Structure formats: C-alpha cells, structure tokens
Coordinates of C-alpha atoms in Angstrom, one line a residue:
M1 CA 74.6 112.4 118.1
V2 CA 76.8 111.4 115.1
K3 CA 74.8 112.4 112.3
S4 CA 74.0 110.8 109.6
V5 CA 75.7 110.7 106.0
N6 CA 72.5 112.0 104.6
D7 CA 72.4 114.7 107.6
R8 CA 76.1 116.1 106.6
L9 CA 75.2 115.5 103.1
S10 CA 71.9 118.8 104.3
D11 CA 74.6 120.4 106.1
L12 CA 77.4 120.9 103.4
R13 CA 74.0 121.9 100.6
E14 CA 73.4 124.7 102.7
V15 CA 76.7 125.6 102.6
M16 CA 77.5 125.4 98.7
R17 CA 73.7 127.0 98.9
R18 CA 75.1 130.1 100.5
E19 CA 78.7 130.2 98.4
H20 CA 76.1 129.6 95.6
L21 CA 77.9 126.2 94.7
A22 CA 76.1 124.4 92.1
A23 CA 78.1 120.8 93.2
F24 CA 81.8 120.3 95.5
I25 CA 84.2 117.8 95.2
F26 CA 85.8 115.5 97.7
P27 CA 88.8 113.8 96.6
S28 CA 90.7 110.6 98.8
T29 CA 93.5 112.9 99.3
D30 CA 95.6 115.5 100.7
P31 CA 97.4 118.0 100.9
H32 CA 100.2 116.0 99.8
Q33 CA 98.1 114.2 98.0
G34 CA 98.6 110.9 99.7
E35 CA 97.3 107.5 99.3
Y36 CA 96.9 106.4 102.9
I37 CA 95.9 110.2 104.5
P38 CA 95.2 111.3 108.6
D39 CA 92.2 111.3 109.9
H40 CA 92.1 114.9 109.4
W41 CA 91.5 115.2 105.9
K42 CA 89.8 112.0 105.1
G43 CA 86.8 114.7 104.2
R44 CA 85.3 111.8 101.6
E45 CA 85.1 109.3 104.2
F46 CA 82.9 111.4 106.6
I47 CA 80.9 113.1 103.8
S48 CA 79.9 109.9 102.0
G49 CA 80.3 107.2 104.4
F50 CA 83.0 104.9 102.3
N51 CA 86.3 104.7 103.8
G52 CA 87.6 102.4 100.5
S53 CA 91.7 104.1 100.1
A54 CA 90.5 105.6 96.8
G55 CA 87.5 107.4 95.9
T56 CA 85.6 110.7 95.2
A57 CA 82.4 111.5 95.5
V58 CA 80.5 114.2 94.1
I59 CA 77.1 116.1 95.4
T60 CA 75.2 118.3 93.9
L61 CA 72.0 120.3 95.8
S62 CA 70.4 117.5 94.2
S63 CA 72.1 114.0 94.1
A64 CA 74.9 112.8 95.3
A65 CA 78.0 109.7 93.1
L66 CA 80.7 108.4 94.3
W67 CA 83.0 107.2 91.9
T68 CA 86.3 103.8 92.5
D69 CA 87.8 101.6 91.1
S70 CA 87.1 98.1 90.2
R71 CA 89.1 97.5 94.3
Y72 CA 85.5 98.7 96.3
F73 CA 82.9 97.9 94.1
I74 CA 81.2 95.8 96.7
A75 CA 82.6 97.2 99.6
A76 CA 81.4 100.9 98.7
E77 CA 77.5 98.9 96.9
E78 CA 77.2 98.0 101.2
Q79 CA 78.9 100.8 102.3
L80 CA 76.3 103.6 100.6
K81 CA 73.4 101.4 101.2
G82 CA 70.7 103.7 102.4
T83 CA 73.0 107.3 101.7
E84 CA 71.6 109.8 98.5
F85 CA 75.6 108.3 96.8
Q86 CA 75.2 106.1 93.7
L87 CA 78.2 104.3 93.0
M88 CA 79.9 105.3 89.7
K89 CA 82.3 102.3 88.3
L90 CA 85.7 103.4 86.8
K91 CA 86.8 101.4 84.1
I92 CA 83.6 99.8 83.3
E93 CA 81.4 100.8 79.9
G94 CA 78.9 103.7 79.9
T95 CA 80.2 105.1 83.8
P96 CA 80.1 108.7 83.3
T97 CA 83.6 111.0 83.4
I98 CA 83.7 113.1 86.8
P99 CA 82.7 116.3 84.9
Q100 CA 79.9 114.8 82.7
W101 CA 77.5 113.6 85.2
I102 CA 77.7 117.3 87.1
N103 CA 76.5 119.0 84.0
S104 CA 74.0 116.2 83.6
Q105 CA 73.0 116.5 86.7
L106 CA 72.5 120.2 86.8
S107 CA 70.5 120.1 83.2
N108 CA 68.5 118.0 84.6
A109 CA 67.5 120.0 87.9
G110 CA 67.6 123.4 85.8
S111 CA 70.2 124.9 88.2
Q112 CA 70.4 128.1 88.4
F113 CA 74.4 127.9 89.8
T114 CA 77.4 126.8 87.3
E115 CA 79.7 127.1 90.3
V116 CA 81.3 123.2 90.9
G117 CA 83.7 123.8 94.5
I118 CA 86.7 122.1 95.6
D119 CA 89.3 122.3 97.8
G120 CA 92.5 123.5 96.4
W121 CA 95.1 122.7 99.4
C122 CA 93.3 118.5 98.7
S123 CA 93.9 118.0 95.4
S124 CA 96.9 117.6 92.9
A125 CA 98.0 120.7 90.1
N126 CA 97.5 118.9 87.7
S127 CA 94.3 117.3 88.8
V128 CA 92.5 120.5 89.2
K129 CA 94.2 122.3 86.6
E130 CA 92.4 119.0 84.1
L131 CA 88.9 119.6 86.6
I132 CA 89.0 123.2 85.0
A133 CA 88.8 121.9 81.3
D134 CA 86.8 119.2 81.4
L135 CA 84.5 121.5 83.4
R136 CA 84.4 125.0 80.6
R137 CA 83.5 122.0 77.7
E138 CA 81.1 120.2 79.0
G139 CA 79.2 122.7 80.4
G140 CA 80.8 126.0 80.4
L141 CA 81.3 125.5 84.6
T142 CA 83.7 127.2 86.3
L143 CA 85.8 125.5 89.7
R144 CA 86.4 127.9 92.5
T145 CA 89.2 126.3 94.9
N146 CA 89.6 128.0 97.3
L147 CA 86.4 126.7 100.4
D148 CA 86.7 123.8 102.4
P149 CA 83.7 123.3 104.1
L150 CA 84.8 120.4 106.4
K151 CA 85.3 123.1 108.4
L152 CA 82.0 124.6 109.0
I153 CA 80.0 120.9 108.9
W154 CA 82.8 118.4 110.3
R155 CA 82.2 118.8 114.0
N156 CA 84.9 117.7 115.8
R157 CA 87.0 116.8 113.4
P158 CA 90.2 115.3 113.8
A159 CA 93.3 117.4 114.8
I160 CA 96.0 117.3 112.0
P161 CA 98.8 114.8 114.1
E162 CA 101.4 116.0 116.4
N163 CA 103.0 112.6 116.5
P164 CA 106.7 113.0 117.5
L165 CA 110.0 112.3 115.1
E166 CA 113.0 109.4 115.2
I167 CA 116.1 109.9 113.2
Y168 CA 116.0 106.1 110.7
P169 CA 119.4 104.6 111.8
L170 CA 122.0 105.0 109.2
E171 CA 122.9 100.8 109.1
Y172 CA 119.4 100.9 107.8
A173 CA 118.8 103.8 105.5
G174 CA 122.5 103.1 103.9
E175 CA 123.3 107.0 102.7
T176 CA 122.9 109.8 104.7
T177 CA 120.7 113.2 104.3
H178 CA 124.0 114.8 103.4
D179 CA 124.3 112.9 100.5
K180 CA 120.9 112.4 99.4
I181 CA 120.3 116.1 99.3
A182 CA 123.6 116.9 96.2
R183 CA 121.9 113.9 94.9
I184 CA 119.4 115.9 95.3
R185 CA 120.8 119.0 93.4
K186 CA 122.5 117.3 90.6
A187 CA 118.7 116.1 89.4
L188 CA 117.2 119.4 90.0
R189 CA 120.5 120.9 87.9
E190 CA 120.3 118.3 85.0
K191 CA 116.4 119.9 85.2
H192 CA 117.4 123.4 84.6
A193 CA 116.1 124.2 88.5
D194 CA 117.9 125.5 90.8
G195 CA 115.0 124.5 94.2
M196 CA 112.1 121.7 94.0
L197 CA 108.9 122.1 97.2
M198 CA 109.1 118.5 98.2
S199 CA 105.6 118.2 99.3
A200 CA 105.1 113.8 99.4
L201 CA 105.6 112.6 103.2
D202 CA 107.6 109.4 102.3
D203 CA 109.9 111.4 100.0
I204 CA 109.9 114.0 102.5
A205 CA 111.2 111.2 105.4
W206 CA 113.6 109.7 102.3
T207 CA 114.9 111.9 102.2
L208 CA 116.0 113.4 105.8
N209 CA 116.3 109.6 106.8
L210 CA 113.1 110.7 109.5
R211 CA 109.9 108.5 109.7
G212 CA 106.4 109.4 112.0
T213 CA 103.4 107.4 113.0
D214 CA 101.0 110.5 111.5
V215 CA 99.6 107.6 109.1
H216 CA 97.9 104.5 109.6
C217 CA 100.8 102.0 108.7
N218 CA 103.0 103.6 106.4
P219 CA 105.8 105.6 109.1
V220 CA 105.6 109.3 107.8
F221 CA 105.0 112.8 108.8
V222 CA 103.0 115.5 107.8
S223 CA 105.8 118.7 106.2
Y224 CA 106.9 120.4 103.6
L225 CA 110.7 120.4 102.6
L226 CA 111.6 123.2 100.6
I227 CA 115.3 122.7 98.7
S228 CA 117.2 125.6 97.0
S229 CA 120.7 125.0 95.4
K230 CA 121.9 126.3 98.7
D231 CA 118.8 126.2 101.2
A232 CA 117.0 123.2 103.0
T233 CA 113.9 124.5 104.8
L234 CA 111.9 121.8 106.7
Y235 CA 107.8 122.7 107.5
I236 CA 106.4 121.1 110.2
N237 CA 105.0 121.6 114.3
K238 CA 107.9 121.6 116.1
I239 CA 105.8 120.3 118.9
K240 CA 106.7 117.2 116.8
L241 CA 110.6 117.5 116.4
T242 CA 112.3 116.3 120.1
P243 CA 115.0 117.8 121.0
E244 CA 117.0 114.8 119.2
V245 CA 115.7 115.3 116.6
S246 CA 116.3 118.9 116.7
A247 CA 120.1 118.4 117.1
Y248 CA 120.2 116.1 114.6
L249 CA 118.4 118.2 111.8
Q250 CA 120.9 121.0 112.8
A251 CA 123.9 118.9 112.3
E252 CA 122.6 118.7 108.9
G253 CA 122.3 121.8 108.0
I254 CA 118.2 121.6 107.4
K255 CA 116.7 124.3 108.9
V256 CA 113.1 124.0 110.9
D257 CA 109.8 126.5 110.2
S258 CA 106.3 126.1 111.3
Y259 CA 104.1 123.9 108.9
E260 CA 102.6 126.7 107.6
N261 CA 104.6 129.4 107.4
V262 CA 105.0 126.9 103.7
V263 CA 102.7 129.9 101.7
K264 CA 105.2 131.9 103.4
G265 CA 107.4 130.3 102.1
L266 CA 107.8 130.0 99.3
K267 CA 106.3 133.5 98.6
D268 CA 109.7 134.6 100.1
Y269 CA 112.3 132.3 97.8
F270 CA 115.3 134.1 96.4
E271 CA 115.8 131.5 93.8
Y272 CA 115.3 132.3 89.5
N273 CA 113.2 128.8 89.4
I274 CA 111.5 126.5 91.1
L275 CA 110.4 122.6 90.0
L276 CA 107.4 121.5 91.2
D277 CA 105.1 117.8 90.2
P278 CA 102.2 119.9 89.0
D279 CA 100.8 116.0 90.6
E280 CA 102.4 116.2 93.7
V281 CA 102.0 119.8 94.4
N282 CA 98.1 120.7 95.5
Y283 CA 96.9 123.8 93.4
T284 CA 96.9 125.8 96.3
L285 CA 99.7 126.5 96.5
Y286 CA 100.9 125.7 92.9
K287 CA 99.7 129.4 92.7
T288 CA 101.6 131.0 95.5
V289 CA 104.7 130.2 93.5
T290 CA 105.6 133.6 91.9
R291 CA 109.2 132.4 89.9
E292 CA 109.1 131.2 86.9
I293 CA 107.8 126.9 87.6
V294 CA 109.8 123.9 86.1
E295 CA 107.1 122.1 85.8
A296 CA 108.7 117.9 86.3
E297 CA 108.1 114.5 88.4
S298 CA 110.6 115.3 91.3
P299 CA 112.9 113.5 91.1
V300 CA 113.2 111.9 94.5
K301 CA 110.2 109.3 93.4
R302 CA 112.7 107.5 91.6
M303 CA 115.6 108.0 93.6
K304 CA 113.9 105.9 95.6
T305 CA 112.8 103.4 94.4
I306 CA 116.2 101.7 93.9
K307 CA 117.4 100.6 96.8
N308 CA 121.0 100.5 98.1
T309 CA 123.0 97.4 99.2
T310 CA 122.2 98.1 102.9
E311 CA 118.2 98.3 102.1
I312 CA 118.3 95.5 100.4
A313 CA 120.1 93.7 102.7
G314 CA 117.3 94.6 105.3
F315 CA 114.6 93.6 103.3
R316 CA 115.8 89.9 102.8
N317 CA 116.1 90.4 107.0
A318 CA 113.3 92.0 106.9
M319 CA 111.7 89.2 104.7
L320 CA 113.2 86.3 106.9
K321 CA 111.1 87.6 109.8
D322 CA 108.5 87.4 107.4
G323 CA 109.0 84.5 106.6
I324 CA 109.1 82.8 109.8
A325 CA 105.9 83.9 111.5
L326 CA 103.7 82.8 108.8
V327 CA 105.3 79.3 109.0
K328 CA 103.8 79.8 112.3
F329 CA 100.9 80.4 110.9
L330 CA 100.5 78.6 109.0
K331 CA 101.5 75.7 110.6
W332 CA 98.5 76.3 113.4
L333 CA 95.9 77.6 111.1
I334 CA 94.3 74.1 109.8
P335 CA 94.0 72.7 113.3
A336 CA 92.7 75.8 114.7
V337 CA 89.7 76.2 111.7
E338 CA 89.2 72.5 111.8
A339 CA 88.5 72.8 115.8
G340 CA 86.8 75.7 115.6
K341 CA 86.4 79.0 117.1
Q342 CA 88.0 80.9 114.2
T343 CA 86.3 84.0 112.5
E344 CA 88.8 86.3 109.4
I345 CA 89.4 88.5 112.6
S346 CA 90.9 86.4 115.1
I347 CA 93.2 84.4 111.9
D348 CA 94.6 88.4 111.5
K349 CA 95.1 88.6 115.4
K350 CA 96.8 85.6 115.3
L351 CA 98.9 86.4 112.1
T352 CA 99.9 89.7 113.7
S353 CA 100.8 88.2 117.3
L354 CA 103.3 86.7 115.4
R355 CA 105.1 88.7 113.7
A356 CA 105.2 91.4 116.9
E357 CA 107.2 88.6 118.3
Q358 CA 109.9 89.0 115.4
P359 CA 113.2 91.6 116.5
L360 CA 112.4 95.0 114.7
Y361 CA 108.8 94.9 114.7
R362 CA 106.5 98.5 114.0
D363 CA 103.4 97.2 113.5
I364 CA 101.6 96.5 110.0
S365 CA 102.5 97.6 106.7
F366 CA 98.2 98.1 106.2
D367 CA 95.2 96.9 107.0
T368 CA 94.9 92.6 106.6
I369 CA 92.6 91.4 103.7
A370 CA 91.8 88.0 105.5
G371 CA 88.8 87.2 102.7
Y372 CA 86.6 83.4 103.7
G373 CA 84.7 81.5 100.7
T374 CA 82.5 84.5 99.2
H375 CA 84.4 87.5 100.6
A376 CA 87.3 86.6 99.4
A377 CA 86.4 88.3 95.9
I378 CA 85.9 91.5 97.9
V379 CA 89.5 92.9 96.7
H380 CA 89.8 95.1 99.3
Y381 CA 87.8 93.1 102.0
E382 CA 88.2 94.1 105.4
A383 CA 86.8 92.3 108.4
T384 CA 84.6 94.0 110.9
P385 CA 82.7 92.2 113.8
E386 CA 79.2 93.5 111.7
T387 CA 80.9 91.3 108.8
D388 CA 83.7 88.6 110.6
I389 CA 82.9 85.5 109.4
P390 CA 83.5 82.2 111.0
L391 CA 86.6 79.6 109.6
E392 CA 84.9 76.2 107.9
P393 CA 86.6 72.6 107.2
H394 CA 86.0 73.2 103.3
G395 CA 87.0 76.0 100.8
L396 CA 89.7 79.3 99.8
L397 CA 90.3 81.8 102.5
L398 CA 92.7 85.0 100.6
L399 CA 94.8 86.6 103.6
D400 CA 96.7 89.4 101.7
S401 CA 98.9 90.8 104.8
G402 CA 102.6 92.7 105.0
A403 CA 104.5 93.6 107.9
Q404 CA 106.7 96.6 108.9
Y405 CA 109.8 96.4 110.5
L406 CA 112.8 98.9 110.8
D407 CA 114.8 97.3 108.5
G408 CA 112.2 96.9 105.4
T409 CA 108.3 96.0 104.8
T410 CA 106.8 93.3 103.6
D411 CA 103.3 92.6 101.6
I412 CA 102.7 89.0 100.7
T413 CA 99.5 87.6 99.6
R414 CA 98.4 83.5 100.2
T415 CA 95.5 82.1 99.3
I416 CA 94.9 78.9 101.4
A417 CA 93.0 76.1 101.1
L418 CA 91.5 75.1 103.9
G419 CA 89.2 71.7 102.8
P420 CA 87.8 70.6 100.2
L421 CA 87.6 72.9 97.5
T422 CA 85.0 73.1 94.2
D423 CA 86.7 72.7 90.3
Q424 CA 85.8 76.4 90.0
E425 CA 87.4 76.9 93.6
K426 CA 91.0 74.6 92.0
L427 CA 90.9 76.6 88.4
I428 CA 90.6 79.8 89.3
Y429 CA 93.3 78.9 91.7
T430 CA 95.3 77.9 89.5
L431 CA 95.4 80.9 86.6
V432 CA 96.5 83.8 89.2
L433 CA 99.1 80.7 90.7
K434 CA 100.3 80.5 86.3
G435 CA 100.0 84.3 85.6
H436 CA 102.3 84.6 88.8
I437 CA 104.8 82.9 88.4
Q438 CA 104.4 83.7 84.2
I439 CA 105.8 87.3 85.8
E440 CA 108.0 85.7 88.8
L441 CA 110.0 83.9 84.9
C442 CA 110.4 86.5 82.6
K443 CA 113.2 88.8 81.4
F444 CA 113.3 92.4 80.0
P445 CA 115.7 95.3 78.7
S446 CA 116.5 97.0 81.5
G447 CA 114.6 100.5 81.4
A448 CA 111.0 98.5 80.3
S449 CA 107.9 99.1 81.6
G450 CA 105.5 97.2 83.3
T451 CA 103.4 97.7 80.7
Q452 CA 104.6 95.9 78.6
I453 CA 104.9 92.9 81.3
D454 CA 101.9 92.9 82.8
I455 CA 100.2 90.5 80.3
L456 CA 101.6 87.2 81.4
A457 CA 99.7 87.3 84.7
R458 CA 96.7 87.1 82.3
K459 CA 97.0 85.4 79.4
D460 CA 96.0 81.8 80.4
M461 CA 92.9 83.7 82.7
W462 CA 92.5 85.6 79.4
R463 CA 91.5 82.4 77.3
Y464 CA 89.1 81.5 80.4
G465 CA 87.4 84.9 79.5
L466 CA 88.5 86.2 83.6
N467 CA 90.4 89.4 84.4
Y468 CA 91.0 91.2 87.4
L469 CA 90.8 94.7 87.2
H470 CA 93.3 96.3 90.0
G471 CA 97.3 96.1 89.1
T472 CA 99.4 93.0 89.2
G473 CA 102.7 94.7 91.0
H474 CA 103.2 98.1 93.0
G475 CA 106.9 99.3 94.4
V476 CA 107.5 98.4 98.3
G477 CA 109.6 101.6 100.1
T478 CA 112.3 101.1 102.6
Y479 CA 110.2 100.8 106.3
L480 CA 108.1 103.5 103.6
N481 CA 104.8 103.0 102.5
V482 CA 104.0 99.6 101.0
H483 CA 103.1 101.4 97.7
E484 CA 106.3 103.1 95.9
G485 CA 106.1 104.5 92.4
P486 CA 106.1 105.3 89.9
H487 CA 106.7 101.9 88.5
Q488 CA 104.6 99.1 88.2
F489 CA 102.7 96.4 86.8
R490 CA 99.0 96.7 85.1
M491 CA 96.8 97.1 82.4
E492 CA 96.8 101.1 81.7
W493 CA 100.6 102.4 79.7
K494 CA 103.0 104.0 82.7
P495 CA 106.5 105.0 81.0
A496 CA 108.3 104.3 84.2
P497 CA 110.7 102.2 83.5
L498 CA 111.9 99.0 85.5
V499 CA 115.5 99.1 86.1
A500 CA 117.6 96.9 89.0
G501 CA 117.5 98.0 92.4
M502 CA 113.8 98.0 92.5
T503 CA 111.2 96.6 95.0
I504 CA 108.2 94.9 93.0
T505 CA 104.8 93.0 94.0
D506 CA 103.8 90.6 92.0
E507 CA 99.7 89.4 92.5
P508 CA 97.2 88.6 90.0
G509 CA 94.1 87.4 90.9
I510 CA 90.5 86.5 90.0
Y511 CA 87.4 87.2 92.0
L512 CA 84.3 85.9 91.8
E513 CA 81.5 88.4 93.0
G514 CA 79.4 86.1 95.5
R515 CA 81.2 82.6 95.3
C516 CA 85.1 82.9 95.8
G517 CA 88.8 85.2 94.8
A518 CA 92.3 84.1 94.6
R519 CA 95.2 85.7 94.5
T520 CA 98.9 85.0 95.3
E521 CA 101.7 87.7 95.9
N522 CA 105.7 88.0 96.7
T523 CA 106.9 90.8 96.5
L524 CA 110.6 90.5 94.2
L525 CA 113.8 92.8 93.2
I526 CA 114.5 93.0 90.2
V527 CA 117.7 91.7 89.8
P528 CA 120.7 91.8 86.5
Y529 CA 120.6 88.8 84.6
K530 CA 122.4 89.0 81.8
E531 CA 124.6 91.5 78.9
T532 CA 124.5 91.1 75.1
E533 CA 124.5 92.3 71.9
F534 CA 121.4 93.9 71.9
G535 CA 121.6 95.7 76.1
R536 CA 121.4 94.7 79.8
F537 CA 118.4 92.4 80.6
L538 CA 117.4 92.0 83.7
G539 CA 114.8 89.1 86.0
F540 CA 113.3 88.8 89.2
E541 CA 114.4 87.4 91.8
P542 CA 111.6 86.6 95.1
L543 CA 112.6 88.1 98.2
T544 CA 109.1 86.5 99.6
L545 CA 109.3 83.5 102.0
C546 CA 106.5 81.3 102.2
P547 CA 104.9 78.0 100.8
I548 CA 102.0 78.6 97.8
D549 CA 99.8 76.0 99.0
K550 CA 99.7 73.4 96.1
R551 CA 96.6 71.9 97.3
P552 CA 94.2 73.1 95.0
I553 CA 96.1 72.8 92.1
V554 CA 94.9 71.8 88.9
R555 CA 98.0 69.8 87.9
E556 CA 98.3 69.0 84.0
M557 CA 97.0 72.9 83.7
M558 CA 100.8 73.8 84.7
T559 CA 103.2 73.7 82.6
Q560 CA 107.5 71.9 83.7
E561 CA 108.8 75.3 83.8
E562 CA 105.8 76.3 85.7
T563 CA 106.8 73.5 88.0
D564 CA 109.9 73.4 88.1
W565 CA 110.2 77.7 89.3
L566 CA 107.3 76.1 92.0
D567 CA 109.5 73.2 93.1
Q568 CA 112.9 75.5 93.4
Y569 CA 111.5 78.1 95.2
H570 CA 110.1 76.5 97.8
Q571 CA 113.1 74.6 97.2
M572 CA 115.0 78.1 98.5
V573 CA 111.5 79.4 101.5
Y574 CA 112.8 75.6 103.3
D575 CA 116.7 76.1 102.9
R576 CA 116.1 79.7 104.0
L577 CA 113.5 79.5 106.9
A578 CA 114.6 76.0 108.1
P579 CA 117.3 76.9 110.2
H580 CA 115.3 78.9 111.9
L581 CA 112.5 76.7 112.7
D582 CA 111.6 73.9 115.7
E583 CA 111.7 70.5 114.3
G584 CA 107.7 70.5 114.3
E585 CA 107.9 73.2 111.9
C586 CA 110.7 72.3 110.0
E587 CA 109.2 69.5 109.2
W588 CA 105.4 70.8 108.4
L589 CA 108.0 73.1 106.0
R590 CA 108.9 70.1 104.6
L591 CA 105.6 69.3 103.8
A592 CA 104.6 72.6 102.6
T593 CA 107.3 73.1 100.2
A594 CA 108.1 69.7 98.8
P595 CA 108.5 69.0 95.4
L596 CA 104.8 69.3 92.3

C-alpha cells in the first residue's frame, strides 16, 4: 500500500523525535546540486507530494511548509491540497525565510529541541554555511548534516541509476577531452589552484565527451571527477562502463574508481590545495577535504557555455530539424482541433512523434508544457491524465517544448490561437511578443550582464501593470542540459557576463490566473555586432526556426522596428525550412511567414 503524504510525515516525525530534531529540511537537489535529478534523490517530492523542479520542504514536529517560486504557485497549491503543507511563495512580500518560519513555529509550539536537520550530501557547501548562520541568528538553533532519514522511511526507494555511458563523438563535441582538461588545468593555475573536484554532472559529461541517461531528459551520468596537476580520476559505478568506454577513458589518461570512493580520494588528495565551487560541491564532501580549499566558481561552468564552431554548427542543424517537425505539427494542429478529440496530452505525443522522425533525435529535452486556456496561466504546467483537457477552436494554447538531438539541444515556446480570441488574450500576447522582440533587437557591450538587458522584455508590459516573476532566459547545453548557466536574463542581479558564442533563450510571458497565459521563446546565439572606440559590441542571432503566430497580434501596438524584425525573422524561417518541406507544407509556411 502506498502511504499518503501525511503518513510519511508521521514516519519522519518518529525519526525526528528519536534523533531530538526540531525540524528537518528537504531541498530539491542531489549530491551534485542538479536542477533535474535521479529519482533516488527526490526526497522533497517523496515527503511533500510536490513534483516541481524547484522547492524546499520543511517539517517540524507539528507543522510543515513548502517554498517554491512563481513558476509553480498554482501547481503547488493544487498538489499540496489535503496535506499538512502550507505553501510559501518565494519573492512575495510577507513570505518568511525558512529560518524565520522554523523559529516562529518552534516558539509557538514551545519545542524542547533546538537542532535542525538537513542531509549534507544533498546541500551545497554555501547553502549549508548560510543556513547555519541564519539559524543561529534567528533563534540560536544549530544544524545537523549527517542524517538522511529517507534511508529509514522511504520503502522501495529507487536505486541510483546504473545505465551505461556512451562516447560523445568528436564530430559533434569539436574538442578532445585531452584539450579540455589542459584548458581546465590552465584555468586552475590562473586561480592558484593545483586541482579541483568537479561535481556538476553536465560539467563532467562535457569535459569527458561522454553522455548518459541517468537523469530524465538530461544526457548525464552520476559521477565525480577529481583533477590534479597530473592525474584525473572519474568516480563512478563501474558497471556503467562498457568495454568501449573503459578503453576510451584509459586512452585519455582518466583513472576510474568506485563512486563511493570519492571520500577516500579527497582524503588521499596529495596536492597543496584544491579548488571547490561551494555552490556545486555538497557540504559533506566539502568538510571531508583536509588540504587548503580555494573557494571559487568552477572554470568549467563558463568554458562549456561558449560554444566552439562545431557545436554552433550542431545547434544550427538541430534547430533546422526541430523547425521541420514544428511546421509539420503546426500545419496539422488547427484542422485537428477543429475536427475534435485532441487534448493537451495527445498534441504533445503528436509533436514528439514528429521530432522522433528527424535524424539524430534522442529524446525530449524537458517534459512538454502544453497548456490550453486557463492551464496556460500555470507557468510550468504538465498535463496528466487527471488534468488533461480537450482543445477547442478558440482561445490560446501555450506550447513549450524541446528535443535532444545528438548535435544539439532545442527549447522553443509558441503561443497559438486555436480560433477567436478575447481582447485580453490579444493584449497579453502582443505585449509578450513586443518584449521578446526587444531582447532580440538589443545590442550591448561584451561582458554586460543579462540583468542589465532583462528590462527590455518587461518595459511595455510594466506600463500596463503586468509582469512575470520567472527569468527571461537561460543558457542551453550542447546535447546536454536544457538549462545551462551561469549566464541568464532575469530581474535579480546575476553578474555572469554575456560573451560571443553563448546560447541563451528569450522567453518573456504573462499569466493571468484562471484566465489565460502567453509566452514566446526562441533560442539565441550571442554574436559579434561591431567594434568602436568604446569597445566590442554584441547582438543576438535567433537559432530557432519556427513561425510566430501573427493572428493574435494587435498590430497598432507594434512599432515599425518590431514589425520589421518579425517580417525579417519570418523570411529567414521560410528560406531555411522551405527546401526541406513538401508542397503543401511550403504553402502553409508561406502564409504563416507572410509579412505582417
């Protein structure tokens, strides 16, 4: 029998009482601080029932709460119904911090315990150090990090994946592992570090030119990589290594040891110092190190975000294939909706099947967001058999989807008019499109931050008193994670510089709860624009090849510059895709991309 969330809380509290814990915290992360993680580490979902990619559950002996961001407010409210959990909305005025809430709950309950628990394996060094300070400041509370209560209460817990690895061919990677490690060692010397522990799974996959299937939609594998000035050791379950991969690693000079031996590897590390990224390395491993620690951002983060010429060519090829599949889908969509029997789930399956027909297709890059009508207002909505609704020939459909091709990763959102629209639907659609185009038109100095550019997506909607609380854009990996950082567009200050060769999405949106929502997204390449006496300036080139629906546009709201951009974009889409389509598809595309 599957236990309910409230039964699981009861089991957890038994452990807490036995261990004299006043509260326990479950973040969304795993030992590698991933955004998307293997099922084995989905403890926050297990204990709360909330399955969004971001959130933190906190349980005391008498209360429970879950913190998440605006992408999941509506979904979390629904998923937490019938449980003890109170929803805490991040970035909303009046929402307490986790330490503030814990202190207030313990004070109200007159708790005899003053220790809070968190699993140090699944929390970054920085997050734990900040939590220790905040708990001490809020109520003199202490933090324990050496307990995983899920080992005691999670029956039939999924195992850590043992899926085999595959070599990522040089024809798509564009740089050998030998050369990447040489660049990493050079970067470490510049930071006066003798070596580093690499913990982020996409960094390891990129460095070693290997891919895996341990995380849903993300072609990565569970492991650590320890690099010294002379050696490199991959800590991994050896059952995952095929003879071909083992021979490849040996030829590249990469030693292999068991995954759990990373602790011993750190204790035996012989160099004078070691670089640890405290936002990536978990607290338990951080405390294991006996050598001097150089706390700095992993140099691999930024290396992999700047695509080489081979990777850029791969992105273009992947986007071409994606565009072909999307045109076939969009041509099919409206007649299919008018004929009836289409639902959010059925159109997702249709689009996935069309992508799967394309060469080098491997998987989707994230679970499709197909939200019709009121569901379009749920930012990260994912249809289930319980929530799936039929599509009708009116209103807006928000479709956010992507694919993993061997030569690149795609991420695109289109909001589509399925028939007649209200004035409100047309207004928010046009404001979102204007914001999207303003980002695409932007020219900026090399090294500018995405925070400095983010306002362009919002300035017109702000005049209407409208806004959205999620980021405007994120990096995209090369047959890797669809979310790649540290660069991004968002309101909060993120100092990561934007430089030529990076990929980044452009995806503003507006969501009116219970009514409708709209989002438009392209994946962009940052390219040189011009050099002047004031330095090097950059711009954006859209990689995504797909028409943007013109029917919902309130044309008098568009500036001439915005209209010109849309017409030029559509001409490019037609020119690139038409040679690969049949006569009927070409005619549909010609009308869809005709000048505004």
